[in-house]
Coordinates of C-alpha atoms and ligand atoms in Angstrom, one line a residue:
X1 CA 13.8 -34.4 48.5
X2 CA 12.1 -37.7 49.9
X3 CA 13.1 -40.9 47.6
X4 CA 10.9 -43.8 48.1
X5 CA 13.0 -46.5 49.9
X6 CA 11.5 -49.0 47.9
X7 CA 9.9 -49.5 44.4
X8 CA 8.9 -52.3 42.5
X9 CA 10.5 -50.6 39.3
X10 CA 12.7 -48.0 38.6
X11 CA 13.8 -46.7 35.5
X12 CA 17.1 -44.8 35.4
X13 CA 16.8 -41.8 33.1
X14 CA 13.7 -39.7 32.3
X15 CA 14.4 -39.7 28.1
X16 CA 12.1 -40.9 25.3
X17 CA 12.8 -44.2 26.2
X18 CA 12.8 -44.2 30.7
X19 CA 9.1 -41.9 30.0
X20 CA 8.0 -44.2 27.8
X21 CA 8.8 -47.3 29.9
X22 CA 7.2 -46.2 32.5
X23 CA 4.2 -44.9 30.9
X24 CA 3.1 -48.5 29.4
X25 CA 4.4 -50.1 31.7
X26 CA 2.1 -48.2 34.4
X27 CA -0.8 -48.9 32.1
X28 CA 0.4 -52.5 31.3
X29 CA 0.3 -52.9 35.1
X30 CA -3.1 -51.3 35.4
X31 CA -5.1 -53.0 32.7
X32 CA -3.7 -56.0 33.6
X33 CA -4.5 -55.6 37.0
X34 CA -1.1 -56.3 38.2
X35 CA -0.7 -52.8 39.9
X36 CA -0.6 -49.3 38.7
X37 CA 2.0 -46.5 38.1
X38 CA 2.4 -46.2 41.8
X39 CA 4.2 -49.3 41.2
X40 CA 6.7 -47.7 38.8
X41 CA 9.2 -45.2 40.0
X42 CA 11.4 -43.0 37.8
X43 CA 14.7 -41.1 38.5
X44 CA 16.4 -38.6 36.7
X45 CA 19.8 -36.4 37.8
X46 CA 18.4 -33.5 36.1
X47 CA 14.6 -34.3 34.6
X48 CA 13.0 -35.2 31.9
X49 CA 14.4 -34.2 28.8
X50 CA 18.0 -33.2 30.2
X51 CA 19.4 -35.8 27.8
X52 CA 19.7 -36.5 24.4
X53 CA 15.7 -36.3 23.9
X54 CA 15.5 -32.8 24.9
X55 CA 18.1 -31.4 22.2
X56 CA 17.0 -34.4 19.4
X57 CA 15.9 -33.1 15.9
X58 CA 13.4 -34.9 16.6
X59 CA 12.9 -36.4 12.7
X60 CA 11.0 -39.6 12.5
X61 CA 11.9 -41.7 9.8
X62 CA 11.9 -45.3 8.4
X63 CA 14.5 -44.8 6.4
X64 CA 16.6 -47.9 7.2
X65 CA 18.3 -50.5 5.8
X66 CA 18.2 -53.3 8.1
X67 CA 15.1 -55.6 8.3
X68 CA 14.7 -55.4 12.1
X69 CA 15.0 -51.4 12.3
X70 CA 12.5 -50.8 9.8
X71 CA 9.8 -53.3 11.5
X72 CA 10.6 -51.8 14.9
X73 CA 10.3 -48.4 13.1
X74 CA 7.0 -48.8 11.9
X75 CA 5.7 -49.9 15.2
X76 CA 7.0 -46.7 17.0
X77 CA 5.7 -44.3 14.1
X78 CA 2.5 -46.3 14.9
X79 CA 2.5 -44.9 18.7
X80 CA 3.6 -41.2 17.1
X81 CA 0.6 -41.4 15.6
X82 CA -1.5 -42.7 18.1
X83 CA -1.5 -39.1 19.9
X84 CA 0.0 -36.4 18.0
X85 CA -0.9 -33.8 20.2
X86 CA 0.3 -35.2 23.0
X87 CA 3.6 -36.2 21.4
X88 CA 3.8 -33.0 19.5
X89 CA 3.7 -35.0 16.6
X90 CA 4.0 -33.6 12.8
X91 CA 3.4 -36.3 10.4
X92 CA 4.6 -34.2 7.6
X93 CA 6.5 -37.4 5.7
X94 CA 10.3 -37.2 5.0
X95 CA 11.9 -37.8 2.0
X96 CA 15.7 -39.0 1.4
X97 CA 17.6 -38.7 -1.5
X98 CA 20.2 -40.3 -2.8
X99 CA 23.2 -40.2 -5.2
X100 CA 24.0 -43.2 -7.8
X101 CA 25.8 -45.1 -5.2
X102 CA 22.4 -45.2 -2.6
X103 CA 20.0 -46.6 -5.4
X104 CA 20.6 -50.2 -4.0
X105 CA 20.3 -49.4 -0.5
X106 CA 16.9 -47.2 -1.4
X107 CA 15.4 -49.5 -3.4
X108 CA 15.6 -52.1 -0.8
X109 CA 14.7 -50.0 2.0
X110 CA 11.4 -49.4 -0.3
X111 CA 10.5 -53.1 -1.3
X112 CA 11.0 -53.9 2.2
X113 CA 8.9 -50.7 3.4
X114 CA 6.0 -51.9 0.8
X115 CA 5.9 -55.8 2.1
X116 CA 5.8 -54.5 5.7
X117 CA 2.7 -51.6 4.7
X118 CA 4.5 -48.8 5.6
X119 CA 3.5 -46.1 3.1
X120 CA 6.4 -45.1 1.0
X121 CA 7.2 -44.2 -2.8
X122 CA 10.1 -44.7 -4.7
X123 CA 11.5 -42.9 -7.6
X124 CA 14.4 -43.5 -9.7
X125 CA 16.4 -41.3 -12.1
X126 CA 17.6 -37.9 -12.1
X127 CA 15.0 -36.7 -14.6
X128 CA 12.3 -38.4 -12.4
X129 CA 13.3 -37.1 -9.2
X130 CA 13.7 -33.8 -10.3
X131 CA 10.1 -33.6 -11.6
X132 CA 8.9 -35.0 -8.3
X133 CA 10.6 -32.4 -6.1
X134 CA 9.7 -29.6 -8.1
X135 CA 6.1 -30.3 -7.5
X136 CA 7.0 -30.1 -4.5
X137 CA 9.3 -27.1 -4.5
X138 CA 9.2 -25.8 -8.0
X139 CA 12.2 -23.9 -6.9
X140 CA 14.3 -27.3 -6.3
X141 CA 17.8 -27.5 -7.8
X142 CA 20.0 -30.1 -6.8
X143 CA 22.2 -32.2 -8.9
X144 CA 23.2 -35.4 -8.4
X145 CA 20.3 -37.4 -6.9
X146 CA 19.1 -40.1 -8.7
X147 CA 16.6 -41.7 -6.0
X148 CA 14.2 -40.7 -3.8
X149 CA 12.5 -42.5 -0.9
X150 CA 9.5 -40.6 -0.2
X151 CA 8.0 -42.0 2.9
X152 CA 4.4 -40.7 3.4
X153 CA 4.6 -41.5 7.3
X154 CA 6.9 -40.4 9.4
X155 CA 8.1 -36.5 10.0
X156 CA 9.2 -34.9 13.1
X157 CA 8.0 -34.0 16.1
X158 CA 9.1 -31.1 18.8
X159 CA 11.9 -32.7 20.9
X160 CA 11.1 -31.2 24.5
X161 CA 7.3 -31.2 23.9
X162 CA 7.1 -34.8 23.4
X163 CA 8.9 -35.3 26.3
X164 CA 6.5 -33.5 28.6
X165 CA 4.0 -35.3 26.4
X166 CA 5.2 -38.9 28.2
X167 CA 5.7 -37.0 31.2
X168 CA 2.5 -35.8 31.5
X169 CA 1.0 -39.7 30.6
X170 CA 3.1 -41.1 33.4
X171 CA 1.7 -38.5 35.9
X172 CA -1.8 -39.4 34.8
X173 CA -0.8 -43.1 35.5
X174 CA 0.4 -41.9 38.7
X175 CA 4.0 -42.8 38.1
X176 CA 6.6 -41.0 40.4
X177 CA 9.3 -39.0 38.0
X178 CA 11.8 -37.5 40.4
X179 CA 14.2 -34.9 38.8
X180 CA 17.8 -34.3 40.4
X181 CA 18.1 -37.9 41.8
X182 CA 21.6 -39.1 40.5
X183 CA 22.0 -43.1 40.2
X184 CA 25.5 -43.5 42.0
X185 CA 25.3 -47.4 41.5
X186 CA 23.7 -50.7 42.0
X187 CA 23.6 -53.6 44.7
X188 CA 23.6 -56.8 43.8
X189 CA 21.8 -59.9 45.6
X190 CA 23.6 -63.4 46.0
X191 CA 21.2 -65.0 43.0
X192 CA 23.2 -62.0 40.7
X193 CA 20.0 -59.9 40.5
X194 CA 19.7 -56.3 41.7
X195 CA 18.4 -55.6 44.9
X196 CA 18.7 -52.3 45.2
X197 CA 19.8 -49.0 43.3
X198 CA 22.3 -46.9 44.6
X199 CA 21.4 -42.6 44.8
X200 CA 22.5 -39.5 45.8
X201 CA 19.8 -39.5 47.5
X202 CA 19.8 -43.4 49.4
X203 CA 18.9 -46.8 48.5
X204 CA 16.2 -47.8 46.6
X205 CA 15.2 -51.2 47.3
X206 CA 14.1 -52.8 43.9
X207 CA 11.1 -55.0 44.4
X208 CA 10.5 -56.5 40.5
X209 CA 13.1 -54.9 38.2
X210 CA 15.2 -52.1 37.0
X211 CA 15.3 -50.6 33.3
X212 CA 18.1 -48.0 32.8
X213 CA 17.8 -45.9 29.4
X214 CA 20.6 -43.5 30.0
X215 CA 21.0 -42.3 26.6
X216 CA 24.9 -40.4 26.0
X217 CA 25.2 -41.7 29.6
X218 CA 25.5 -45.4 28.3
X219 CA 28.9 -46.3 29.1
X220 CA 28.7 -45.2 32.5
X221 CA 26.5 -47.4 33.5
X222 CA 28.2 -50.2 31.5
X223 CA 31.1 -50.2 33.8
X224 CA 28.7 -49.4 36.8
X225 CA 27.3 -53.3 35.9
X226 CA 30.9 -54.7 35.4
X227 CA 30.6 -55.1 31.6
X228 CA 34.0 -55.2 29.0
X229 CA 35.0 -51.8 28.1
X230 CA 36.1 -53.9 24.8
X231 CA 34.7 -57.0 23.0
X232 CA 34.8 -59.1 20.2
X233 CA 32.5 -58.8 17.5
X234 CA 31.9 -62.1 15.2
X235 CA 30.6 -61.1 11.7
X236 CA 27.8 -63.1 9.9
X237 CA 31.0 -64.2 7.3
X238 CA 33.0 -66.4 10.6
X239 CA 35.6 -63.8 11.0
X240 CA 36.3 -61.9 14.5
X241 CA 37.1 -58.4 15.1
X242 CA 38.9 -58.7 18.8
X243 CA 38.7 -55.8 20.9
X244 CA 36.5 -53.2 19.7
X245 CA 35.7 -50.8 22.2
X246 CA 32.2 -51.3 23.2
X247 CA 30.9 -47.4 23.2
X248 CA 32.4 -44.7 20.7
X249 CA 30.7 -41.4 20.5
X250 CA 30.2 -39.5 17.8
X251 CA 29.3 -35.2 17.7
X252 CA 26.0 -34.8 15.8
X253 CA 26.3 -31.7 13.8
X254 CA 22.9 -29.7 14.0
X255 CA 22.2 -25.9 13.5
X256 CA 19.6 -23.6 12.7
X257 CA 18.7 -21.2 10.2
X258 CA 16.7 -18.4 11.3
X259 CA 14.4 -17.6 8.3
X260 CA 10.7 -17.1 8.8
X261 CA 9.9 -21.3 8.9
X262 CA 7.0 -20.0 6.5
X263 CA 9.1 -19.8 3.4
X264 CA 9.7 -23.4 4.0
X265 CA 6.6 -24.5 2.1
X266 CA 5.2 -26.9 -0.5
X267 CA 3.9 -25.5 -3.9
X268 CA 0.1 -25.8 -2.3
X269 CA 1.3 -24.1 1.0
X270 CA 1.4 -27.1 2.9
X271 CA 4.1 -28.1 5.6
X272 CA 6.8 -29.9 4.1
X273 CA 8.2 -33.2 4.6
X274 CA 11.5 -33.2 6.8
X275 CA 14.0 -33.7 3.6
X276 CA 17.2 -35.7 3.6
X277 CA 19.6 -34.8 0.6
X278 CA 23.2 -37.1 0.2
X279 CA 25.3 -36.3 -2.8
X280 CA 28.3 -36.1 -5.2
X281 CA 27.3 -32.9 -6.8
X282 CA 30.4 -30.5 -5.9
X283 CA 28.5 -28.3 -3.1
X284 CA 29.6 -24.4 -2.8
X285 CA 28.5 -21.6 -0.7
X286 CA 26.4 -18.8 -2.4
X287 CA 29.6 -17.1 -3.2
X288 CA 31.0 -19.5 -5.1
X289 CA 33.9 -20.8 -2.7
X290 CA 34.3 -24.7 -2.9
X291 CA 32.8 -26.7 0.2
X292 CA 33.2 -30.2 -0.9
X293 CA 33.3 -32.0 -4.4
X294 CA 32.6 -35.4 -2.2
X295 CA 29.7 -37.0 -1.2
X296 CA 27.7 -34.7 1.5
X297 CA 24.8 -34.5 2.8
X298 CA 22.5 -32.8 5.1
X299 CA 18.9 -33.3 6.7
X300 CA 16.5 -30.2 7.5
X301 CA 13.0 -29.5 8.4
X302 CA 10.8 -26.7 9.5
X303 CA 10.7 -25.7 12.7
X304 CA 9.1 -23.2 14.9
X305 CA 11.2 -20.2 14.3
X306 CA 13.4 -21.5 11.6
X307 CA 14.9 -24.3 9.6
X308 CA 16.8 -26.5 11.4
X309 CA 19.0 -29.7 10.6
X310 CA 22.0 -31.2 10.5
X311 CA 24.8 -33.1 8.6
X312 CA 26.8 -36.4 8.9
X313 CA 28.2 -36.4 12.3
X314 CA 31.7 -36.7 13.6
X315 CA 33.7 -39.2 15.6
X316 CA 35.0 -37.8 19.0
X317 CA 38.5 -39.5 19.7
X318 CA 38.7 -41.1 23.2
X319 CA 36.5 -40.2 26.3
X320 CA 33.9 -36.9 26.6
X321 CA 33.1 -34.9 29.7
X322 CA 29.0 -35.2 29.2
X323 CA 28.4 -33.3 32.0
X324 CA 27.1 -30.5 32.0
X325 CA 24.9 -31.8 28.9
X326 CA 25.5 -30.8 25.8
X327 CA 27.7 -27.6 26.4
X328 CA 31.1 -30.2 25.9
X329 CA 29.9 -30.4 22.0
X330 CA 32.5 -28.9 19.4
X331 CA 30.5 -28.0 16.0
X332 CA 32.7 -28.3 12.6
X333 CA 33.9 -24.6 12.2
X334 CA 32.8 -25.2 8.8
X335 CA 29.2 -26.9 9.5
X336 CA 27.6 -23.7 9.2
X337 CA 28.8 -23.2 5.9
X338 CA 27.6 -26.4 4.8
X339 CA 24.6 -26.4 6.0
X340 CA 23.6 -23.2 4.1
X341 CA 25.5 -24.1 1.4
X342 CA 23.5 -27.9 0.9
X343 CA 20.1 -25.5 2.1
X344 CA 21.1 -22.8 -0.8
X345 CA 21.8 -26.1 -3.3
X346 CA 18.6 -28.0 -2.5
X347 CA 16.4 -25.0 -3.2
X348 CA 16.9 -21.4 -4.9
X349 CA 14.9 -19.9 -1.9
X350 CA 16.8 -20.5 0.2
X351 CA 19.7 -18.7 -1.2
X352 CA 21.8 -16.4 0.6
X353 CA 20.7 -17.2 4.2
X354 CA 24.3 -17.6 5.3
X355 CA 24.1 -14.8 7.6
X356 CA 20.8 -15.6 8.9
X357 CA 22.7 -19.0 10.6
X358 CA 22.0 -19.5 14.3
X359 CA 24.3 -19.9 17.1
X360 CA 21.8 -22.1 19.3
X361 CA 22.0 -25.0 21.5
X362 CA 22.1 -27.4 18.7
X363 CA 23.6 -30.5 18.5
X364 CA 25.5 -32.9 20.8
X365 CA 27.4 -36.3 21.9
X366 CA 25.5 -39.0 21.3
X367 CA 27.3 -42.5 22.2
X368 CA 27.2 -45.5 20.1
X369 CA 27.5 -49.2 20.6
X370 CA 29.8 -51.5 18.3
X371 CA 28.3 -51.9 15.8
X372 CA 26.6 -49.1 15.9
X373 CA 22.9 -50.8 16.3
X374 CA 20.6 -50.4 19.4
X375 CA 21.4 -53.1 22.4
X376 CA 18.4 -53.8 24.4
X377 CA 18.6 -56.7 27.1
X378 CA 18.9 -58.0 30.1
X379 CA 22.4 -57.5 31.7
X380 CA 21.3 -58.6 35.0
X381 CA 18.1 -61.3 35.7
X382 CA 16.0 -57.6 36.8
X383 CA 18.2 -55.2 34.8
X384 CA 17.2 -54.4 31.7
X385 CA 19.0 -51.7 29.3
X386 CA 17.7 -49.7 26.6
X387 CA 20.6 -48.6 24.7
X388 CA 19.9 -47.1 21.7
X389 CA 23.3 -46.1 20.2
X390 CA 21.8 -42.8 19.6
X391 CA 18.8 -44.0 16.9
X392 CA 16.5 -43.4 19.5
X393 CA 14.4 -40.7 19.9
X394 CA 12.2 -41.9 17.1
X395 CA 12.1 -45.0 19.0
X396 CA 9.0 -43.7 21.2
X397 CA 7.7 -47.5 20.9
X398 CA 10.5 -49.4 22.4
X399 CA 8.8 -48.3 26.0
X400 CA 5.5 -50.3 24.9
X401 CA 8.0 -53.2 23.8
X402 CA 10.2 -53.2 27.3
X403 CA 7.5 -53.1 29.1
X404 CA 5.6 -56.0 27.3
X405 CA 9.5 -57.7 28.0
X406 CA 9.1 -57.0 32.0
X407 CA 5.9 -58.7 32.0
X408 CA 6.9 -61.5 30.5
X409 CA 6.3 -61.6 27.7
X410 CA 9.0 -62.2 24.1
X411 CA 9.3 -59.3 21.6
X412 CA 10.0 -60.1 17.9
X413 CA 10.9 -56.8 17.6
X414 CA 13.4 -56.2 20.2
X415 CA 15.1 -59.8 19.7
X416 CA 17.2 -58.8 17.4
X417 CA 18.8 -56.4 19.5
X418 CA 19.9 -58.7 21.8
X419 CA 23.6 -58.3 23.0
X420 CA 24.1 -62.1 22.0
X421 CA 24.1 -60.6 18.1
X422 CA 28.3 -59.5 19.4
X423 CA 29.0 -63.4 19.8
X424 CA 27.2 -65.5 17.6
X425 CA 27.5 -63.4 14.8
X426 CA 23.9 -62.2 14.3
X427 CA 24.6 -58.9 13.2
X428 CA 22.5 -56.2 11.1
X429 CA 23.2 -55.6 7.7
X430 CA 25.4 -52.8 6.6
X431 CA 23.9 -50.0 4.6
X432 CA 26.3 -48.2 1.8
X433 CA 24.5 -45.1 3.9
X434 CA 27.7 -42.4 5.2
X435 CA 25.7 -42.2 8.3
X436 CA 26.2 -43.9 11.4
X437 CA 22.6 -44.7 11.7
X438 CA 20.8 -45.8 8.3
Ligands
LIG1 C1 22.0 -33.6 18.5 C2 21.2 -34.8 18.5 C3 20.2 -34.9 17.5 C4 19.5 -36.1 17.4 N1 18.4 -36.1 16.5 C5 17.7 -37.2 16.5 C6 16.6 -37.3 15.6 O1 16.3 -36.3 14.8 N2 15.8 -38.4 15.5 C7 16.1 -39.4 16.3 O2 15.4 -40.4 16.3 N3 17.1 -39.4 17.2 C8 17.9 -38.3 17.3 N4 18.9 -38.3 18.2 C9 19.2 -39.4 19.1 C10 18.2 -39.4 20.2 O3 18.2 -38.1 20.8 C11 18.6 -40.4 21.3 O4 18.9 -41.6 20.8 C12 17.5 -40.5 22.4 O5 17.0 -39.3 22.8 C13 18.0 -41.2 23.6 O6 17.0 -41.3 24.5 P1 17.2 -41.8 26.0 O7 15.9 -41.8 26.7 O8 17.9 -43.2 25.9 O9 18.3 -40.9 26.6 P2 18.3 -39.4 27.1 O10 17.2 -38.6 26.5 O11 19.7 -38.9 27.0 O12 17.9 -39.5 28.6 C14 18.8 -40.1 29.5 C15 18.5 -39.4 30.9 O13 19.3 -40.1 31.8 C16 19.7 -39.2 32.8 N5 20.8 -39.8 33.5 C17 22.1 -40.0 33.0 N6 22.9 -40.5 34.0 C18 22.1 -40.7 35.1 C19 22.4 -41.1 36.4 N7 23.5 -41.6 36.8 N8 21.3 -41.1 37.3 C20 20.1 -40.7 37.0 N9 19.8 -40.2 35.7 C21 20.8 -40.2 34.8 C22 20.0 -38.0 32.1 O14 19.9 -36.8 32.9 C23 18.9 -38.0 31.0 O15 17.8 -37.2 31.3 C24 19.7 -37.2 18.3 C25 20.7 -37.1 19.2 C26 21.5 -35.9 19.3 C27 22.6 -35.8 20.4

């Protein structure tokens, strides 16, 4: 395969977040008359959607905590919606609920959700929320769940689809994506900058800059740029946690269930929302075994040929083998149980579908920063990184952001994601949420 020996831009990794890079960045560059996507060049070891974006549940949600996630949610769900067809976009909504010890969190989530005009409900009280969900599904049972964020944006859309989605838009702009070009390394210029980018296929002479969204791959390319494999974290109280490692990873748990996706309806027939249901209730399995009496939860939504979801995922001790992506992933022997068990507790209909559990390729590594929160910033004077501590496929709208960023100019949004936050303290507020990401 011919690789240009030069490009003005490259972008490591052909995800959700290298596609959509170059995609407004090409267009940036066009309607700016600054260039066009000739002027952006993409490389991928395997091709778009190899990563983390082509096995993602694919829910989109604004269903965070911290200030800075929720505004930078709600301009991504804003380019979801801007082509759904495109993007494979269903903007079905997505509902979490909660148990006694999430109302807070929930309620926050919500007042913040109404001053930024992202369209949302809240309802509080076990009495309450049951009436709501059974309007929904009058076949809803679950105990325990006192609140309910009902976001009326938001919902899912089909992980691979999307991706061809970007793909496609960055062809249009003319953008080169090049599939099975491995990034073996970078060179570096006296000033510190990068002048080139190193392949299994040559050297790529970098004329502007470089963005690398390498998704699971993340840590890699943190040592490939000479960065701590630990650091300290200061907290926003003064105190300093030396030494964390830099990049855990955690196992997401996903599965499916093949029923016929139709069953998964609201009362009027419509599509549901993609549902998100944490609590204390004891959970068992339809035979009346014991899964849990502590807090669990589990996310699902209707898919093509079934209903798919996950649950809260697990920390992988030490270092993975990513490669060949995601085969190295070890499932819970008991996620399937739990996952049919929360299904069977959320709704009667859903009872007894045990045996109709899936062994697909579902789930997968996903490798997270610190403190758990997105990094994106310059690591170099032309290297930026978009590393999204596995929140990201949602994230379709950092691209537009980055690619504002390479052309100068500041984003509000993506300032607080700066790696500074380790240092000076700066960091996001922590949700009472079990999940790495809320
Ligand atoms: C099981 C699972 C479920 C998830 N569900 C959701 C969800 O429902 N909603 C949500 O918002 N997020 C979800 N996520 C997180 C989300 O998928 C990721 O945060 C996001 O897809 C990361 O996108 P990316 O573009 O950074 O990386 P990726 O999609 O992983 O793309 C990185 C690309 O870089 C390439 N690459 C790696 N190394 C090199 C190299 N040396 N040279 C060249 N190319 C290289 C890879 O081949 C890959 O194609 C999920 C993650 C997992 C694992």
């Amino acid at each position: 395969m011919e690789v240009p020996k030069f490009a003005p831009y490259v972008v490591v990794g052909a995800g959700i977040h290298g596609l959509s890079t170059a995609y407004h960045l090409a267009k940036e560059l066009r309607t700016r008359g600054l260039g066009s996507g000739a002027d952006v060049l993409v490389l991928d070891k395997a091709g778009p959607g190899a990563g983390a974006s082509g096995i993602a549940c694919g829910v989109v949600r604004n269903n965070y905590f911290q200030p800075a996630m929720s505004e930078l949610m709600q301009a991504c769900v804003e380019v979801w919606e801007s082509d759904p067809v495109a993007y494979a976009y269903n903007p079905v909504g997505y509902i979490a609920l909660g148990a006694a010890r999430q109302e807070a969190d929930l309620t926050a989530t919500f007042e913040r959700q109404e001053r930024i005009g992202y369209r949302s409900e809240l309802i509080l009280g076990d009495a309450d929320v049951d009436a709501h969900m059974k309007r929904l599904f009058p076949d809803w049972r679950a105990q325990g769940v006192t609140a309910c964020l009902h976001e009326h944006q938001g919902g899912f859309a089909f992980n691979m689809d999307s991706v061809h989605g970007l793909y496609g838009k960055c062809k249009e702009e003319g953008v080169a994506v090049l599939s099975g070009v491995e990034v073996t390394g970078f060179e570096d210029a006296s000033d510190g900058s990068i002048a080139a980018v190193e392949t299994s296929h040559g050297r790529v002479e970098v004329g502007e800059q470089v963005v690398v969204a390498p998704g699971p791959w993340a840590k890699r390319f943190w040592s490939m740029l000479g960065l701590p494999e630990t650091i300290d974290v200061h907290t926003p109280s003064g105190d300093v946690v030396r030494d964390r490692p830099m990049w855990t990873y955690w196992n997401l748990q996903e599965g499916e269930v093949g029923l016929d996706p139709a069953i998964f309806a609201t009362a009027d027939g419509s599509a549901p929302p993609v549902i998100h249901l944490d609590t204390d209730a004891p959970l068992y399995t339809d035979d009346g075994r014991l899964v849990t009496d502590e807090l669990w939860g589990i996310y699902f939504k209707r898919d093509r040929h079934s209903v798919q979801g996950g649950a809260s995922p697990l920390v992988v001790e030490g270092d993975v083998a990513l490669d060949p992506y995601p085969q190295t992933t070890d499932i819970d022997p008991g996620f399937p149980d739990l996952f049919c068990a929360g299904l069977s507790h959320a709704m009667a209909r859903f009872e007894g579908c045990r045996p109709l559990y899936k062994v697909a390729r579902s789930g997968g590594v996903g490798a997270f920063t610190a403190d758990n929160f997105p990094v994106f910033d310059y690591f170099r004077p032309n290297l930026y990184a978009i590393l999204d501590s596995n929140h990201g496929y949602k994230m379709i709208g950092v691209g537009k952001e980055v690619a504002a960023v390479l052309l100068g100019e500041h984003s509000r949004l993506l300032y607080p994601f700066r790696f500074e936050r380790f240092a000076t303290g700066d960091l996001h507020p922590v949700s009472s949420s079990p999940y790495p990401w809320s």
